[in-house]
Coordinates of C-alpha atoms and ligand atoms in Angstrom, one line a residue:
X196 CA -14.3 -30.6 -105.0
X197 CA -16.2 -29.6 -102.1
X198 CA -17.0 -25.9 -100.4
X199 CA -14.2 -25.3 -97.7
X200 CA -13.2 -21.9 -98.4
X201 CA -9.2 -22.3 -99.3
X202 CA -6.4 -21.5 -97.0
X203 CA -4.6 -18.0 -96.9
X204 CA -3.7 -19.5 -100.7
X205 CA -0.4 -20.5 -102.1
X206 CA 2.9 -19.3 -101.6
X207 CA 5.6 -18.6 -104.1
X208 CA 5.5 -17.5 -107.3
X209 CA 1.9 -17.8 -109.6
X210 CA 2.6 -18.3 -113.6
X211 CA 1.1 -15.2 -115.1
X212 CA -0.8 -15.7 -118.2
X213 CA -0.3 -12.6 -119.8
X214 CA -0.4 -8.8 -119.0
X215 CA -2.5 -7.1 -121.2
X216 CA -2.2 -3.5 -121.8
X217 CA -5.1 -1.1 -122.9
X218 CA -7.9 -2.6 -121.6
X219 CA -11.3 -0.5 -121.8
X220 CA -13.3 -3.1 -120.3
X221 CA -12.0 -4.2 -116.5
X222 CA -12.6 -1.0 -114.7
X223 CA -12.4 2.5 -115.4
X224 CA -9.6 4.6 -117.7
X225 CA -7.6 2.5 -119.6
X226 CA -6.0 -0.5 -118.1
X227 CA -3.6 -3.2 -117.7
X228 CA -4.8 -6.5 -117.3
X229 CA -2.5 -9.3 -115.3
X230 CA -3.9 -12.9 -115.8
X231 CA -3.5 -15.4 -112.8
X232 CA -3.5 -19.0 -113.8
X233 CA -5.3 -21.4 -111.9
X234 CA -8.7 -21.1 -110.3
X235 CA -10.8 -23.1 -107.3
X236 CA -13.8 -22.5 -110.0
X237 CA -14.5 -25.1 -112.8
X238 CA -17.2 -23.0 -114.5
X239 CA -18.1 -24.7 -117.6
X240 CA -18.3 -21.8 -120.0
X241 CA -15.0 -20.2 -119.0
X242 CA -13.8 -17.5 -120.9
X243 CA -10.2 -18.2 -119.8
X244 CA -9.9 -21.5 -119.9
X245 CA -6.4 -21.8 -120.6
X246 CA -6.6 -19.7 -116.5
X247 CA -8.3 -22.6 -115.2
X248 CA -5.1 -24.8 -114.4
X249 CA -2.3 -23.8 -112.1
X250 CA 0.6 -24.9 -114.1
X251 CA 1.7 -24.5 -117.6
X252 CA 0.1 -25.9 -120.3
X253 CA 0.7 -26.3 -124.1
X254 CA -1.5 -24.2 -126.7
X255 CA -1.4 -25.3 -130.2
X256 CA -2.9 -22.7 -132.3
X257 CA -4.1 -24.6 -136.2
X258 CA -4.6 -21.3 -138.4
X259 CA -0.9 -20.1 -137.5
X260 CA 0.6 -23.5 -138.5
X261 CA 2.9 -23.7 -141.1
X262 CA 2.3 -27.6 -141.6
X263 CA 6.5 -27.7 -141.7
X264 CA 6.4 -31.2 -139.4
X265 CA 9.4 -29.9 -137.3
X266 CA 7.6 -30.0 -134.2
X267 CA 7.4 -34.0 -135.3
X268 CA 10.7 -34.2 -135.5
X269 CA 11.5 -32.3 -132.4
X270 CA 9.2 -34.1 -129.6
X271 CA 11.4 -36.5 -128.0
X272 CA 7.8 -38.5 -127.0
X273 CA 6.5 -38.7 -130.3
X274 CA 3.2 -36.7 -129.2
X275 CA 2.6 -34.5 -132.0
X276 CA 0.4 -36.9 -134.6
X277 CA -0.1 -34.0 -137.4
X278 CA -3.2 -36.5 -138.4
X279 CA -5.3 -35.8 -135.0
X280 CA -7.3 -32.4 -135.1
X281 CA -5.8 -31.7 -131.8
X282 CA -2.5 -32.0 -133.1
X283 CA -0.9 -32.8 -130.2
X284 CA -1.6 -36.3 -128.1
X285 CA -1.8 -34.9 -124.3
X286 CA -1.9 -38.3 -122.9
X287 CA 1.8 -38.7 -124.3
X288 CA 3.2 -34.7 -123.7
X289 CA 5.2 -34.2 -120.3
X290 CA 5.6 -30.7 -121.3
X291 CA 9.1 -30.0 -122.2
X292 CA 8.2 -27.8 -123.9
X293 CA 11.1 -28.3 -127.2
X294 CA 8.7 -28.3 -130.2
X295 CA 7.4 -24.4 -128.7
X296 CA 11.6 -23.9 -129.4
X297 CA 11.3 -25.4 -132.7
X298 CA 8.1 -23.9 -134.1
X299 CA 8.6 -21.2 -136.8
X300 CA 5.4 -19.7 -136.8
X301 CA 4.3 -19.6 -132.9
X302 CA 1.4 -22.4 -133.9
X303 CA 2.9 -23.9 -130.4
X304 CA 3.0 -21.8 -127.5
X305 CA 3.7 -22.1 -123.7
X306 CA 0.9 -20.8 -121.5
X307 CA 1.8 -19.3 -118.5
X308 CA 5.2 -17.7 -116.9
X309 CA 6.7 -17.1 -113.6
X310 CA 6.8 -13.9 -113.1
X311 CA 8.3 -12.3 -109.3
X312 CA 6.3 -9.0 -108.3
X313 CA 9.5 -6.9 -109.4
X314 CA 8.8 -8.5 -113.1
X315 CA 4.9 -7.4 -113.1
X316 CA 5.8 -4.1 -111.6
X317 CA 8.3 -3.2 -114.4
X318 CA 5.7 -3.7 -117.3
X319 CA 3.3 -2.4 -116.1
X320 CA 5.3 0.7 -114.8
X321 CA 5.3 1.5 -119.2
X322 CA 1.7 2.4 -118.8
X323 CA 1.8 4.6 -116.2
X324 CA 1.4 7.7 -118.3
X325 CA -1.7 6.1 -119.8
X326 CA -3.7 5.9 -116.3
X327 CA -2.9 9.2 -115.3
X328 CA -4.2 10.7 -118.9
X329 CA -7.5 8.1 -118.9
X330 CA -8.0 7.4 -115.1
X331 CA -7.1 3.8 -115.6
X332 CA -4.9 1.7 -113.6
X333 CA -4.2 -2.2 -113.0
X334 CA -6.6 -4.8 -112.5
X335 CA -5.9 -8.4 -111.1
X336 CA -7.5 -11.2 -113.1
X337 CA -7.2 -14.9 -114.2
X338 CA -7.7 -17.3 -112.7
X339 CA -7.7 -16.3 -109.4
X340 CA -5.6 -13.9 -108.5
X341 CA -6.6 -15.1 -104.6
X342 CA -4.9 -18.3 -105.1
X343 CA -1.6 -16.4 -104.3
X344 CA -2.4 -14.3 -101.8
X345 CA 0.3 -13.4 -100.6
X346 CA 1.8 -12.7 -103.9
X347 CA -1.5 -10.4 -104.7
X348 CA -0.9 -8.6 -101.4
X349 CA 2.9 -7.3 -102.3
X350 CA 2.2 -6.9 -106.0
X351 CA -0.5 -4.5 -104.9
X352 CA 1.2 -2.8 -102.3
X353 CA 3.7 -1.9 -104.8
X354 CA 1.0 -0.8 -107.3
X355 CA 0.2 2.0 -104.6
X356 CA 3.7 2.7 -104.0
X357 CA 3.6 3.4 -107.7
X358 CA 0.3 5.8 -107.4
X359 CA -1.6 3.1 -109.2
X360 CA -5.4 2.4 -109.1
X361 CA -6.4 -1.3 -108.6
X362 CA -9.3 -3.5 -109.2
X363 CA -9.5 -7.2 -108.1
X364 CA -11.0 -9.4 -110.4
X365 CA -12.4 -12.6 -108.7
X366 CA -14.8 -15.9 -108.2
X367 CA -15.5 -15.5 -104.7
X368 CA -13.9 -18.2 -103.3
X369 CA -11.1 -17.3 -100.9
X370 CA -10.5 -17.1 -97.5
X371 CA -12.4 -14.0 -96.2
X372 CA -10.3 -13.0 -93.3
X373 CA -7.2 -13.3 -95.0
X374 CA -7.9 -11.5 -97.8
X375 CA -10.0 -8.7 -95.7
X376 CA -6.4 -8.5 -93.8
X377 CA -3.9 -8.5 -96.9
X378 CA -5.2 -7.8 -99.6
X379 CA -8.3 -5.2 -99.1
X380 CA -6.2 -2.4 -97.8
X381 CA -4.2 -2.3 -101.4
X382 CA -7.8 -2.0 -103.7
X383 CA -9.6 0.5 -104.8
X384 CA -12.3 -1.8 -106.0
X385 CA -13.1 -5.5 -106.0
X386 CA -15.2 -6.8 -108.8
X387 CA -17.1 -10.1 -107.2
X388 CA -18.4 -12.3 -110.1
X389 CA -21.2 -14.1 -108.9
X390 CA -23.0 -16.7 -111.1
X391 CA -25.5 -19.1 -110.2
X392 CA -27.7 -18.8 -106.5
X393 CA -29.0 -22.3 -106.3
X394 CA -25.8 -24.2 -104.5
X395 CA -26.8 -27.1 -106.4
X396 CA -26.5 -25.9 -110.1
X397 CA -23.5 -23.9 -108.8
X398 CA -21.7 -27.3 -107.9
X399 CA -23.4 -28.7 -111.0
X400 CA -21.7 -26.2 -113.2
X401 CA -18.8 -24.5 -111.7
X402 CA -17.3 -27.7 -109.7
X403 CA -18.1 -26.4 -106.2
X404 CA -21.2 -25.4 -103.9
X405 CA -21.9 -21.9 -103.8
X406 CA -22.0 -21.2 -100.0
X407 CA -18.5 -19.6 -98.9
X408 CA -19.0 -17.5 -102.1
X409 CA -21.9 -16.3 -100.9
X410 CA -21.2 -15.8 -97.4
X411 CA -17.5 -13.7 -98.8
X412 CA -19.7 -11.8 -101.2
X413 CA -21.7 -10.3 -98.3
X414 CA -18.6 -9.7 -96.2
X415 CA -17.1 -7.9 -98.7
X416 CA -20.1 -5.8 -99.1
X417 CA -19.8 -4.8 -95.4
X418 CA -16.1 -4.0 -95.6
X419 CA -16.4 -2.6 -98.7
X420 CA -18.8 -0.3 -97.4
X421 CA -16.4 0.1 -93.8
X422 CA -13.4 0.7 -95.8
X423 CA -14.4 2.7 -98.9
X424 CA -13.5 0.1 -101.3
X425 CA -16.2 0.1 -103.8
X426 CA -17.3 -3.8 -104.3
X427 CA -18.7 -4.6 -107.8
X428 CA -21.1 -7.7 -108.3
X429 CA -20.7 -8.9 -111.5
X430 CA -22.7 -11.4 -113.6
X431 CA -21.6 -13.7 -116.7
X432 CA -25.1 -14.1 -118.5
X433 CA -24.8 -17.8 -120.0
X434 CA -27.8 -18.7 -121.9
X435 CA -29.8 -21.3 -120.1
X436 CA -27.8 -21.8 -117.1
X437 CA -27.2 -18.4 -115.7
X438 CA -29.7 -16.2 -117.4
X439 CA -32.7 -17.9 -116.3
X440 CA -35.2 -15.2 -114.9
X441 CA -35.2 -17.7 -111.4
X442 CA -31.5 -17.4 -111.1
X443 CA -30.9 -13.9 -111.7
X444 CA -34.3 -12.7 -109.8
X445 CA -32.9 -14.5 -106.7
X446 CA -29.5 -13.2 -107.2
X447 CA -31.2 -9.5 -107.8
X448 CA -32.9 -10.0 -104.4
X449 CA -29.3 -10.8 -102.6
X450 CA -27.4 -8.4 -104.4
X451 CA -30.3 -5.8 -102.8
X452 CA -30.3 -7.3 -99.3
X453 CA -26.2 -7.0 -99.4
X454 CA -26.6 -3.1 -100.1
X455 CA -25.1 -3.3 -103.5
X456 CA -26.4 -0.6 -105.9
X457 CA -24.3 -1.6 -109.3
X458 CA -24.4 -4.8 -111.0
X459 CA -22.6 -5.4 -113.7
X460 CA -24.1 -7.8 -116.5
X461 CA -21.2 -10.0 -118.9
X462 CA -22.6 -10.9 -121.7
X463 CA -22.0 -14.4 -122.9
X464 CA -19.7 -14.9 -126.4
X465 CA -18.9 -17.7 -127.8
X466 CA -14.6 -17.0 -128.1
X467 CA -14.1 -19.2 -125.6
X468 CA -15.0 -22.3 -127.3
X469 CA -11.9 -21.8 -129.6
X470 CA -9.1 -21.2 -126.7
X471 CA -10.1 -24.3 -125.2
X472 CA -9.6 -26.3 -128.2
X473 CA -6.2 -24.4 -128.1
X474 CA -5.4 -26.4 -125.1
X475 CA -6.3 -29.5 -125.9
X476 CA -10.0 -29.2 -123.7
X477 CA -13.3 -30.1 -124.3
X478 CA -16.6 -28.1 -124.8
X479 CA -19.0 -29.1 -121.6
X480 CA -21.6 -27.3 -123.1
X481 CA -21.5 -29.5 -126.7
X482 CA -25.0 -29.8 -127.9
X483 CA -26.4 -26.9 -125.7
X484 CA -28.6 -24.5 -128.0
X485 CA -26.9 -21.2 -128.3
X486 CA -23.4 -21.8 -126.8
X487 CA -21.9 -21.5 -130.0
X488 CA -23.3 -18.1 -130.4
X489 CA -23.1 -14.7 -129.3
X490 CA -26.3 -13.1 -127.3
X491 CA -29.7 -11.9 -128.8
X492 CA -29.9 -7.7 -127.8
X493 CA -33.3 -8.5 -126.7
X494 CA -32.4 -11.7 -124.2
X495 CA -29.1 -9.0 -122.7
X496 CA -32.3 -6.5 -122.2
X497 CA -34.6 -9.3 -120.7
X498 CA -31.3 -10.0 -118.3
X499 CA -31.2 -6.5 -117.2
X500 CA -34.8 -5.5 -116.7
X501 CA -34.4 -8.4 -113.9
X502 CA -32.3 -6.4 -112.4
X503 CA -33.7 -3.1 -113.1
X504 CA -37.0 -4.7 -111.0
X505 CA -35.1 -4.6 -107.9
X506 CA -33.4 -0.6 -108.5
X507 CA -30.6 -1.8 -109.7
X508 CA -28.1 -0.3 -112.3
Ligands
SF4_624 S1 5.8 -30.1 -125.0 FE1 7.5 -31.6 -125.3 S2 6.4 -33.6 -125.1 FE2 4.8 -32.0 -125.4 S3 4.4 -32.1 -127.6 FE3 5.9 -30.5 -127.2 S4 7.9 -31.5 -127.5 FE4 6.4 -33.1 -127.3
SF4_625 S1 6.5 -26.7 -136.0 FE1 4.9 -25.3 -135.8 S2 4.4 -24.7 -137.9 FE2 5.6 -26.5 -138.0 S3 4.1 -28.2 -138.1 FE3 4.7 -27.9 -135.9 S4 3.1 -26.5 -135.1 FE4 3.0 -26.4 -137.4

């Protein structure tokens, strides 16, 4: 996949992944938390893996499991083997989606749903009385949410026809002027997850060079700063790729010469590894010391005294 930001992003409808209500951890207040699927990122540790393809997928879930064999029965191209770990032979599933109609216990489970901007609205309209008590609001995540731009931009205006605060959750890799045009004037906040300055280990591990992220993140910065829209660089900390002290002193340095004043640090856990099993994936990072664990307190504060060095909070 190569670097060409994307076009003004798809039309139509995206499959939401799930809206999650009473979040404490994607802005401020309490929150609700709509999932995109798909995303122009491939990062290799991603925490939402079952986000990372457009269309729907099939999760099979083995501690729910009843071990009843009626999905067996059900799948009209005999590609549940209850004899493979995976449980279920992708190479053989078109995704019809029956055996999720058959399964008692919800071990099998469709990822991803239409869902217009009416739909979203609706839901999250039941929370309202939560962000005005808390200060919270609705944030936009995935995925990427800018794959659909035009769906983000009237979900969002009708968010602040509603009263509601917003936050945009996203890679980085959209087309600027389109989303400066349709999408900005609807946020409160954009929080810009930036991971690895060297373009070649950014194509190494997330699929694609670095340099239109880059050149977005600093035009956000400027009409962030134009507009009042507070822009939020964010960094996953992923042991050995990401938190090197070269990457993140680099990144420090940009995040400085772009004006930014915040950065927020993600620490790396290892609950990712599980949901991509789920969907029949496989762990890029097999074999890598620590991926299968959560982070040391004393590597997250070696992380954010790099940043700390260059007056950032
Ligand atoms: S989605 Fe359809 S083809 Fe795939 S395993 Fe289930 S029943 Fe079989
Ligand atoms: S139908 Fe559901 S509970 Fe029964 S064997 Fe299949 S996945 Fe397990």
């Amino acid at each position: 996949m190569g670097d060409a930001p994307p076009a003004a992003g798809r039309t139509g409808t995206p499959l939401i992944l799930e809206i999650k209500g009473n979040s404490l951890d994607d802005g401020p207040g309490i929150r609700t938390v709509v999932f995109f699927k798909g995303c122009p990122l491939s990062c290799a540790w991603c925490h939402n893996p079952e986000s990372k393809k457009v269309g729907p997928e099939l999760s099979f879930d083995p501690r729910e499991c009843a071990g009843c064999g009626l999905c067996i029965e059900t799948c009209p191209r005999g590609a549940i083997d209850d004899s493979i770990e995976a449980h279920v032979d992708r190479s053989r599933c078109d995704l019809c989606f029956e055996c999720v109609e058959t399964c008692p216990s919800g071990a099998l489970s469709r990822v991803g749903r239409e869902m217009s901007v009416g739909e979203v609205a609706a839901v999250v309209e039941k929370d309202l009385p939560f962000f005005r008590t808390s200060g919270g609001g609705v944030t936009l995540s995935g995925g990427e949410p800018t794959l659909f731009m035009d769906y983000c931009s009237r979900l969002l205006a009708r968010l602040k026809e509603m009263g509601v605060h917003t936050i945009l959750e996203t890679c980085g890799l959209f087309d600027a002027d389109a989303f400066v045009r349709t999408v900005l004037p609807h946020l409160d906040a954009v929080y810009f997850d930036l991971k690895l300055y060297d373009p070649a280990e950014h194509r190494r591990w997330c699929g694609t060079g670095n340099e239109t992220v880059l050149a977005n993140f600093a035009e956000l910065m400027r009409a962030g700063l134009e507009g009042g829209v507070e822009v939020l660089p964010r960094i996953p900390l992923i042991p050995g790729i990401t938190a090197t002290d070269e990457n993140l002193e680099a990144l420090a340095e940009l995040l400085r010469g772009a004006g930014a004043e915040r950065v927020a640090l993600l620490e790396y856990n290892p609950l990712w590894l599980e949901k991509t099993a789920k969907v029949g994936g496989r762990n890029p990072l097999a074999g890598r010391d620590a991926s299968d664990r959560w982070m040391e307190r004393s590597d997250v504060e070696r992380c954010r005294a790099a940043f700390e060095a260059f007056e950032l909070a």
